[in-house]
Amino acid sequence: MNAPAPIETAITRMLGIRYPIVVAPMFLVSTPALLQAVAEAGAIAVIPSLNFRTPEAFRAFLEAFPDLPFGVNLILKDNPRLEADLEAVEARRVPLVVTSLGDPTPVIERVHAYGGRVFADVVGLRHAKKAAAAGADALVAVAAGAGGHAGKISPFVLGPWLKAETGLPVLIAGGLASGRHLLAALALGDAGYFGTRFIATPEAGAPPDYKAMLLESEPEDVVYTPEVTGVPANFLKASLDRFRAGAKPWKEVYSAGHGVAFIREVVPAAELVRRIAAEYHQAKLELP
């Protein structure tokens, strides 16, 4: 497939990317190969620093990764590695940092000092206002239907509400899987934040069983529960049943969002980016 036409928004201008498609950081799933494929196709992907077993391994990844748009996710709360990982981010001048769970102020100050951008994950207005006051460049509106630690507010409300209340660009997260979803996300905010759909790619680090379960699942198979981590999150029911029988969390319990409704094949990440962009343009033409 030839590269579809660019889609310009505040987020593409900010990050220097062709499409407002951001692939969410996924624990033990995001990989350097996924980041590279997404970037080369014109979008951007984010990887958790904690996907690397040690700060040294994380730093080695940063030093080896090519000069392409990419992002790193830093967990702020109860993270003993935060300072070491942030120092590595500064040394590499990572273009994008996405913060989760905690006060992003110190991270924002240090990333802005070298010219990087900081987006903050939020599930409601209180944390959104704090992130905006701290100087976040954009907000990730983690709405109902997102994989992992999702919020409870509909994306139709959360995204435009946060945008109106803070004045910041907003990325819409929660069930996105296609170009039609991207079109809807741009009606609500400034970019689409895709997670679950990109697990079903060869570049993702999910085990084959995980990818197979995604292809077979429906939204009714996604369970929102705090029992795995203590914080409510969305998981595939079949893997959750294994956890209840003693399986290890995260390694054998599979997170997923409501976007499983539209995942029926494993697609290379670059092809998936181009497909989503092409579907966006087609969906836009089909609007009444």
XYZ file of N, CA and C in Angstrom, residues 4-182:
537
model
N -0.746 6.777 2.512
C -1.877 7.695 2.383
C -1.441 9.132 2.662
N -2.283 10.077 2.276
C -1.985 11.483 2.484
C -1.822 11.777 3.966
N -1.004 12.769 4.296
C -0.830 13.129 5.708
C -2.143 13.598 6.334
N -2.192 13.525 7.652
C -3.332 14.012 8.431
C -2.740 14.954 9.479
N -2.955 16.236 9.323
C -2.287 17.208 10.184
C -3.165 17.623 11.354
N -2.598 17.570 12.550
C -3.265 18.056 13.767
C -2.215 18.712 14.660
N -2.649 19.225 15.803
C -1.699 19.794 16.764
C -0.653 18.771 17.185
N -1.046 17.493 17.273
C -0.118 16.451 17.717
C 0.901 16.122 16.637
N 0.499 16.048 15.388
C 1.479 15.754 14.324
C 2.475 16.883 14.196
N 2.002 18.109 14.320
C 2.928 19.257 14.250
C 3.902 19.244 15.422
N 3.401 18.891 16.595
C 4.219 18.878 17.800
C 5.326 17.829 17.724
N 4.997 16.661 17.165
C 5.925 15.533 17.184
C 6.640 15.300 15.856
N 6.243 16.037 14.817
C 6.872 15.866 13.522
C 6.558 14.527 12.873
N 5.305 14.071 12.992
C 4.888 12.805 12.411
C 3.840 13.041 11.326
N 3.623 12.036 10.500
C 2.729 12.163 9.350
C 1.258 11.978 9.728
N 1.017 11.083 10.691
C -0.355 10.746 11.074
C -0.543 10.902 12.588
N -1.721 11.338 13.026
C -1.990 11.472 14.470
C -2.374 10.136 15.097
N -1.465 9.186 14.947
C -1.633 7.832 15.465
C -0.513 7.587 16.468
N -0.878 7.410 17.722
C 0.102 7.145 18.773
C -0.195 5.754 19.331
N 0.809 4.894 19.309
C 0.653 3.533 19.827
C 1.067 3.534 21.295
N 0.133 3.156 22.137
C 0.298 3.261 23.583
C 1.422 2.367 24.097
N 2.038 2.756 25.219
C 3.016 1.880 25.855
C 2.321 0.690 26.493
N 2.786 -0.502 26.173
C 2.144 -1.716 26.682
C 3.181 -2.582 27.384
N 2.922 -2.867 28.649
C 3.879 -3.601 29.475
C 4.130 -4.991 28.909
N 5.397 -5.304 28.688
C 5.858 -6.591 28.163
C 5.372 -6.873 26.746
N 4.788 -5.872 26.076
C 4.287 -6.035 24.711
C 5.004 -5.099 23.745
N 5.135 -3.827 24.110
C 5.854 -2.885 23.256
C 7.318 -3.317 23.130
N 7.861 -3.206 21.921
C 9.246 -3.604 21.647
C 9.924 -2.548 20.784
N 11.253 -2.538 20.754
C 11.949 -1.635 19.827
C 11.530 -1.855 18.379
N 11.290 -3.094 17.992
C 10.874 -3.376 16.614
C 9.524 -2.740 16.304
N 8.606 -2.756 17.279
C 7.304 -2.119 17.082
C 7.479 -0.614 16.949
N 8.288 -0.014 17.801
C 8.531 1.426 17.730
C 9.085 1.822 16.368
N 10.048 1.048 15.893
C 10.693 1.399 14.629
C 9.726 1.265 13.457
N 8.963 0.177 13.412
C 8.031 -0.029 12.304
C 6.963 1.064 12.262
N 6.446 1.426 13.415
C 5.416 2.469 13.489
C 5.986 3.810 13.041
N 7.193 4.135 13.509
C 7.812 5.408 13.145
C 8.095 5.488 11.654
N 8.591 4.406 11.088
C 8.924 4.416 9.666
C 7.679 4.541 8.790
N 6.512 4.186 9.356
C 5.250 4.315 8.617
C 4.610 5.690 8.810
N 5.181 6.529 9.670
C 4.677 7.887 9.794
C 3.928 8.197 11.069
N 3.908 7.259 12.027
C 3.231 7.486 13.306
C 4.280 7.415 14.423
N 3.845 7.242 15.656
C 4.786 7.174 16.770
C 4.279 6.175 17.800
N 5.195 5.419 18.382
C 4.850 4.450 19.426
C 5.670 4.751 20.675
N 5.140 4.304 21.804
C 5.731 4.583 23.114
C 6.013 3.258 23.811
N 7.148 3.184 24.506
C 7.521 1.954 25.205
C 7.729 2.248 26.686
N 7.240 1.382 27.575
C 7.502 1.591 29.005
C 8.978 1.365 29.327
N 9.551 2.246 30.122
C 10.941 2.013 30.530
C 11.057 0.692 31.295
N 9.971 0.316 31.984
C 10.005 -0.902 32.800
C 9.904 -2.180 31.968
N 9.784 -2.063 30.646
C 9.878 -3.255 29.799
C 11.309 -3.792 29.770
N 12.249 -2.982 30.237
C 13.647 -3.390 30.305
C 13.967 -3.726 31.760
N 14.606 -4.847 31.983
C 14.755 -5.382 33.335
C 15.570 -4.481 34.253
N 16.494 -3.724 33.682
C 17.356 -2.876 34.493
C 17.488 -1.503 33.844
N 17.873 -0.488 34.615
C 18.155 0.821 34.008
C 19.253 0.733 32.957
N 20.217 -0.154 33.166
C 21.296 -0.305 32.198
C 20.782 -0.832 30.859
N 19.844 -1.785 30.917
C 19.260 -2.322 29.684
C 18.424 -1.253 28.987
N 17.717 -0.458 29.764
C 16.927 0.639 29.191
C 17.844 1.648 28.507
N 18.928 2.007 29.172
C 19.870 2.967 28.586
C 20.481 2.411 27.297
N 20.796 1.121 27.289
C 21.371 0.501 26.092
C 20.384 0.556 24.923
N 19.103 0.313 25.222
C 18.084 0.436 24.177
C 18.065 1.853 23.614
N 18.055 2.848 24.482
C 17.996 4.239 24.032
C 19.199 4.592 23.167
N 20.353 4.124 23.567
C 21.566 4.437 22.812
C 21.579 3.785 21.436
N 20.921 2.632 21.318
C 20.942 1.889 20.054
C 19.797 2.263 19.113
N 18.713 2.860 19.654
C 17.540 3.101 18.820
C 17.843 4.185 17.783
N 17.388 3.984 16.538
C 17.710 4.952 15.476
C 17.044 6.309 15.683
N 17.459 7.260 14.873
C 16.966 8.630 14.983
C 15.591 8.742 14.317
N 14.592 8.270 15.032
C 13.213 8.251 14.555
C 12.312 8.771 15.675
N 11.093 9.240 15.355
C 10.164 9.633 16.420
C 9.779 8.417 17.278
N 9.891 8.557 18.583
C 9.463 7.508 19.498
C 9.235 8.133 20.864
N 8.590 7.361 21.741
C 8.337 7.858 23.080
C 8.632 6.813 24.128
N 8.785 7.287 25.355
C 9.025 6.434 26.514
C 7.970 6.752 27.566
N 7.460 5.718 28.200
C 6.504 5.874 29.290
C 7.222 5.706 30.619
N 7.026 6.686 31.511
C 7.598 6.624 32.856
C 6.469 6.539 33.871
N 6.509 5.515 34.709
C 5.597 5.413 35.848
C 6.180 6.271 36.973
N 5.379 7.149 37.521
C 5.888 8.111 38.492
C 5.763 7.636 39.926
N 4.710 6.925 40.243
C 4.418 6.549 41.627
C 5.085 5.229 41.989
N 5.737 5.199 43.148
C 6.343 3.961 43.682
C 7.238 3.275 42.660
N 8.049 4.070 41.977
C 8.948 3.530 40.960
C 10.391 3.823 41.369
N 11.087 2.865 41.963
C 12.452 3.116 42.430
C 13.442 3.395 41.314
N 13.055 3.077 40.085
C 13.939 3.303 38.943
C 13.734 4.664 38.282
N 12.797 5.446 38.753
C 12.416 6.665 38.042
C 13.603 7.581 37.773
N 14.416 7.853 38.789
C 15.526 8.790 38.608
C 16.534 8.264 37.593
N 16.898 7.003 37.697
C 17.865 6.431 36.758
C 17.318 6.430 35.335
N 16.053 6.073 35.183
C 15.459 6.043 33.839
C 15.310 7.449 33.267
N 14.978 8.406 34.124
C 14.845 9.784 33.660
C 16.198 10.347 33.229
N 17.245 9.998 33.930
C 18.581 10.426 33.520
C 18.935 9.869 32.137
N 18.545 8.623 31.883
C 18.798 8.028 30.565
C 17.984 8.726 29.485
N 16.746 9.073 29.808
C 15.891 9.814 28.874
C 16.528 11.158 28.530
N 17.038 11.841 29.536
C 17.689 13.132 29.300
C 18.926 12.974 28.419
N 19.723 11.955 28.698
C 20.954 11.754 27.931
C 20.651 11.486 26.462
N 19.583 10.753 26.191
C 19.202 10.426 24.804
C 18.347 11.511 24.174
N 17.848 12.451 24.982
C 16.937 13.495 24.507
C 15.725 12.871 23.803
N 15.061 11.973 24.512
C 13.896 11.263 23.967
C 12.832 12.280 23.555
N 12.301 12.189 22.336
C 11.378 13.219 21.843
C 10.076 13.334 22.632
N 9.573 12.194 23.129
C 8.278 12.185 23.810
C 8.352 11.326 25.062
N 7.858 11.877 26.162
C 7.704 11.112 27.395
C 6.237 11.147 27.786
N 5.672 9.978 28.050
C 4.296 9.866 28.530
C 4.358 9.453 29.991
N 3.758 10.257 30.861
C 3.788 9.967 32.293
C 2.502 9.282 32.734
N 2.631 8.438 33.743
C 1.474 7.734 34.302
C 1.585 7.689 35.821
N 0.467 7.828 36.497
C 0.351 7.575 37.936
C 1.269 8.458 38.776
N 0.893 9.712 38.929
C 1.668 10.565 39.817
C 1.821 11.975 39.293
N 2.548 12.802 40.032
C 2.768 14.202 39.698
C 3.853 14.312 38.622
N 3.520 14.825 37.431
C 4.512 14.869 36.361
C 5.430 16.085 36.399
N 5.272 16.974 37.376
C 6.004 18.241 37.370
C 7.515 18.087 37.208
N 8.187 17.264 38.023
C 9.650 17.156 37.862
C 10.064 16.622 36.498
N 9.292 15.666 35.978
C 9.611 15.104 34.660
C 9.434 16.168 33.586
N 8.356 16.929 33.653
C 8.097 17.959 32.654
C 9.231 18.981 32.630
N 9.669 19.417 33.787
C 10.736 20.419 33.855
C 12.008 19.903 33.186
N 12.344 18.663 33.443
C 13.610 18.131 32.927
C 13.525 17.770 31.449
N 12.383 17.293 30.993
C 12.231 16.973 29.568
C 12.129 18.254 28.740
N 11.405 19.236 29.237
C 11.313 20.510 28.522
C 12.681 21.191 28.431
N 13.545 20.966 29.408
C 14.864 21.604 29.414
C 15.690 21.229 28.182
N 15.490 20.016 27.639
C 16.228 19.642 26.425
C 15.366 19.727 25.159
N 14.108 20.196 25.293
C 13.257 20.382 24.126
C 12.304 19.249 23.827
N 12.179 18.280 24.747
C 11.242 17.181 24.539
C 9.821 17.561 24.915
N 8.903 16.675 24.608
C 7.485 16.870 24.904
C 7.029 15.868 25.950
N 6.049 16.290 26.766
C 5.506 15.403 27.800
C 3.994 15.363 27.689
N 3.456 14.144 27.539
C 2.016 13.909 27.585
C 1.711 13.208 28.909
N 0.559 13.518 29.492
C 0.179 12.910 30.763
C -1.070 12.065 30.597
N -0.992 10.809 31.033
C -2.168 9.932 31.107
C -3.110 10.443 32.187
N -4.383 10.619 31.857
C -5.364 11.026 32.867
C -6.680 10.304 32.601
N -7.462 10.099 33.678
C -8.772 9.462 33.538
C -9.902 10.391 33.965
N -9.545 11.611 34.417
C -10.567 12.546 34.873
C -10.024 13.958 34.919
N -10.873 14.899 35.281
C -10.535 16.314 35.204
C -9.542 16.744 36.278
N -9.630 16.178 37.479
C -8.748 16.629 38.559
C -7.281 16.443 38.191
N -6.933 15.258 37.734
C -5.547 15.022 37.348
C -5.183 15.773 36.071
N -6.162 15.964 35.184
C -5.902 16.717 33.962
C -5.509 18.153 34.284
N -6.213 18.766 35.225
C -5.893 20.146 35.608
C -4.516 20.235 36.256
N -4.164 19.234 37.068
C -2.839 19.227 37.687
C -1.746 19.089 36.629
N -1.966 18.211 35.660
C -0.979 18.036 34.597
C -0.851 19.300 33.759
N -1.980 19.948 33.467
C -1.956 21.186 32.700
C -1.200 22.271 33.465
N -1.458 22.384 34.761
C -0.771 23.379 35.579
C 0.729 23.114 35.649
N 1.110 21.839 35.580
C 2.522 21.470 35.624
C 3.244 21.732 34.309
N 2.474 21.998 33.237
C 3.086 22.306 31.954
C 3.073 21.193 30.937
N 2.221 20.169 31.127
C 2.122 19.081 30.140
C 1.790 19.650 28.760
N 2.343 19.031 27.738
C 2.099 19.483 26.366
C 0.781 18.969 25.809
N 0.310 17.840 26.319
C -0.953 17.253 25.877
C -1.404 16.252 26.927
N -2.674 15.872 26.837
C -3.253 14.906 27.753
C -3.693 13.663 26.989
N -3.469 12.504 27.571
C -4.018 11.260 27.036
C -5.275 10.956 27.834
N -6.426 11.076 27.184
C -7.707 10.835 27.847
C -7.984 9.332 27.831
N -7.621 8.669 28.913
C -7.774 7.215 28.992
C -9.205 6.923 29.430
N -10.040 6.598 28.463
C -11.482 6.502 28.667
C -11.929 5.055 28.853
N -13.209 4.898 29.082
C -13.798 3.563 29.176
C -13.532 2.784 27.892
N -13.217 1.515 28.049
C -12.968 0.667 26.881
C -11.516 0.531 26.511
N -10.621 1.301 27.173
C -9.192 1.172 26.890
C -8.638 -0.086 27.553
N -7.566 -0.622 27.007
C -6.889 -1.731 27.649
C -6.130 -1.249 28.861
N -5.720 -2.174 29.714
C -4.951 -1.790 30.889
C -5.766 -0.979 31.873
N -5.118 -0.008 32.518
C -5.765 0.773 33.572
C -6.633 1.867 32.962
N -7.796 1.470 32.513
C -8.721 2.376 31.835
C -9.545 3.173 32.830
N -10.054 4.311 32.359
C -11.000 5.080 33.147
C -12.405 4.555 32.975
N -13.350 5.308 33.496
C -14.750 4.874 33.452
C -15.635 5.817 32.648
N -15.077 6.919 32.132
C -15.873 7.907 31.403
C -15.788 7.622 29.909
N -16.900 7.760 29.210
C -16.945 7.535 27.760
C -15.963 8.458 27.038
N -15.283 7.943 26.002
C -14.391 8.818 25.234
C -15.129 9.979 24.576
N -16.428 9.788 24.286
C -17.216 10.870 23.692
C -17.346 12.055 24.641
N -17.176 11.798 25.928
C -17.258 12.862 26.935
C -15.871 13.278 27.400
N -15.039 12.309 27.761
C -13.771 12.611 28.405
C -12.864 13.479 27.537
N -12.681 13.103 26.280
C -11.764 13.846 25.417
C -12.137 15.311 25.247
N -13.322 15.603 24.698
C -13.672 17.013 24.508
C -13.840 17.788 25.807
N -14.219 17.112 26.871
C -14.350 17.768 28.181
C -12.987 18.244 28.672
N -11.992 17.372 28.635
C -10.661 17.757 29.081
C -10.071 18.852 28.194
N -10.325 18.752 26.899
C -9.819 19.765 25.962
C -10.431 21.130 26.265
N -11.745 21.139 26.508
C -12.426 22.404 26.785
C -11.988 22.992 28.125
N -11.784 22.144 29.119
C -11.465 22.625 30.457
C -10.006 23.048 30.612
N -9.093 22.436 29.852
C -7.669 22.733 30.022
C -7.067 23.523 28.869
N -7.678 23.440 27.694
C -7.117 24.099 26.529
C -5.958 23.356 25.898
N -5.640 22.165 26.410
C -4.532 21.385 25.874
C -5.001 20.453 24.759
N -4.111 20.090 23.839
C -4.423 19.010 22.897
C -4.690 17.720 23.669
N -5.602 16.907 23.131
C -6.006 15.678 23.810
C -5.920 14.504 22.845
N -5.366 13.406 23.336
C -5.349 12.146 22.594
C -6.448 11.263 23.150
N -7.197 10.613 22.277
C -8.346 9.805 22.688
C -7.931 8.335 22.769
N -8.088 7.747 23.957
C -7.767 6.336 24.176
C -9.005 5.612 24.677
N -9.322 4.479 24.059
C -10.463 3.694 24.521
C -11.203 3.022 23.394
N -10.729 1.858 22.970
C -11.437 1.073 21.971
C -11.082 1.365 20.528
N -10.070 2.183 20.268
C -9.733 2.539 18.888
C -9.068 1.370 18.167
N -9.520 1.103 16.949
C -8.940 -0.017 16.199
C -8.891 0.214 14.697
N -9.488 1.291 14.195
C -9.594 1.481 12.746
C -9.521 2.955 12.384
N -9.537 3.208 11.064
C -9.543 4.583 10.592
C -10.822 5.322 10.924
N -11.920 4.613 11.010
C -13.172 5.266 11.438
C -13.041 5.753 12.886
N -12.381 4.963 13.692
C -12.145 5.394 15.065
C -11.227 6.618 15.104
N -10.232 6.653 14.223
C -9.351 7.815 14.175
C -10.133 9.060 13.768
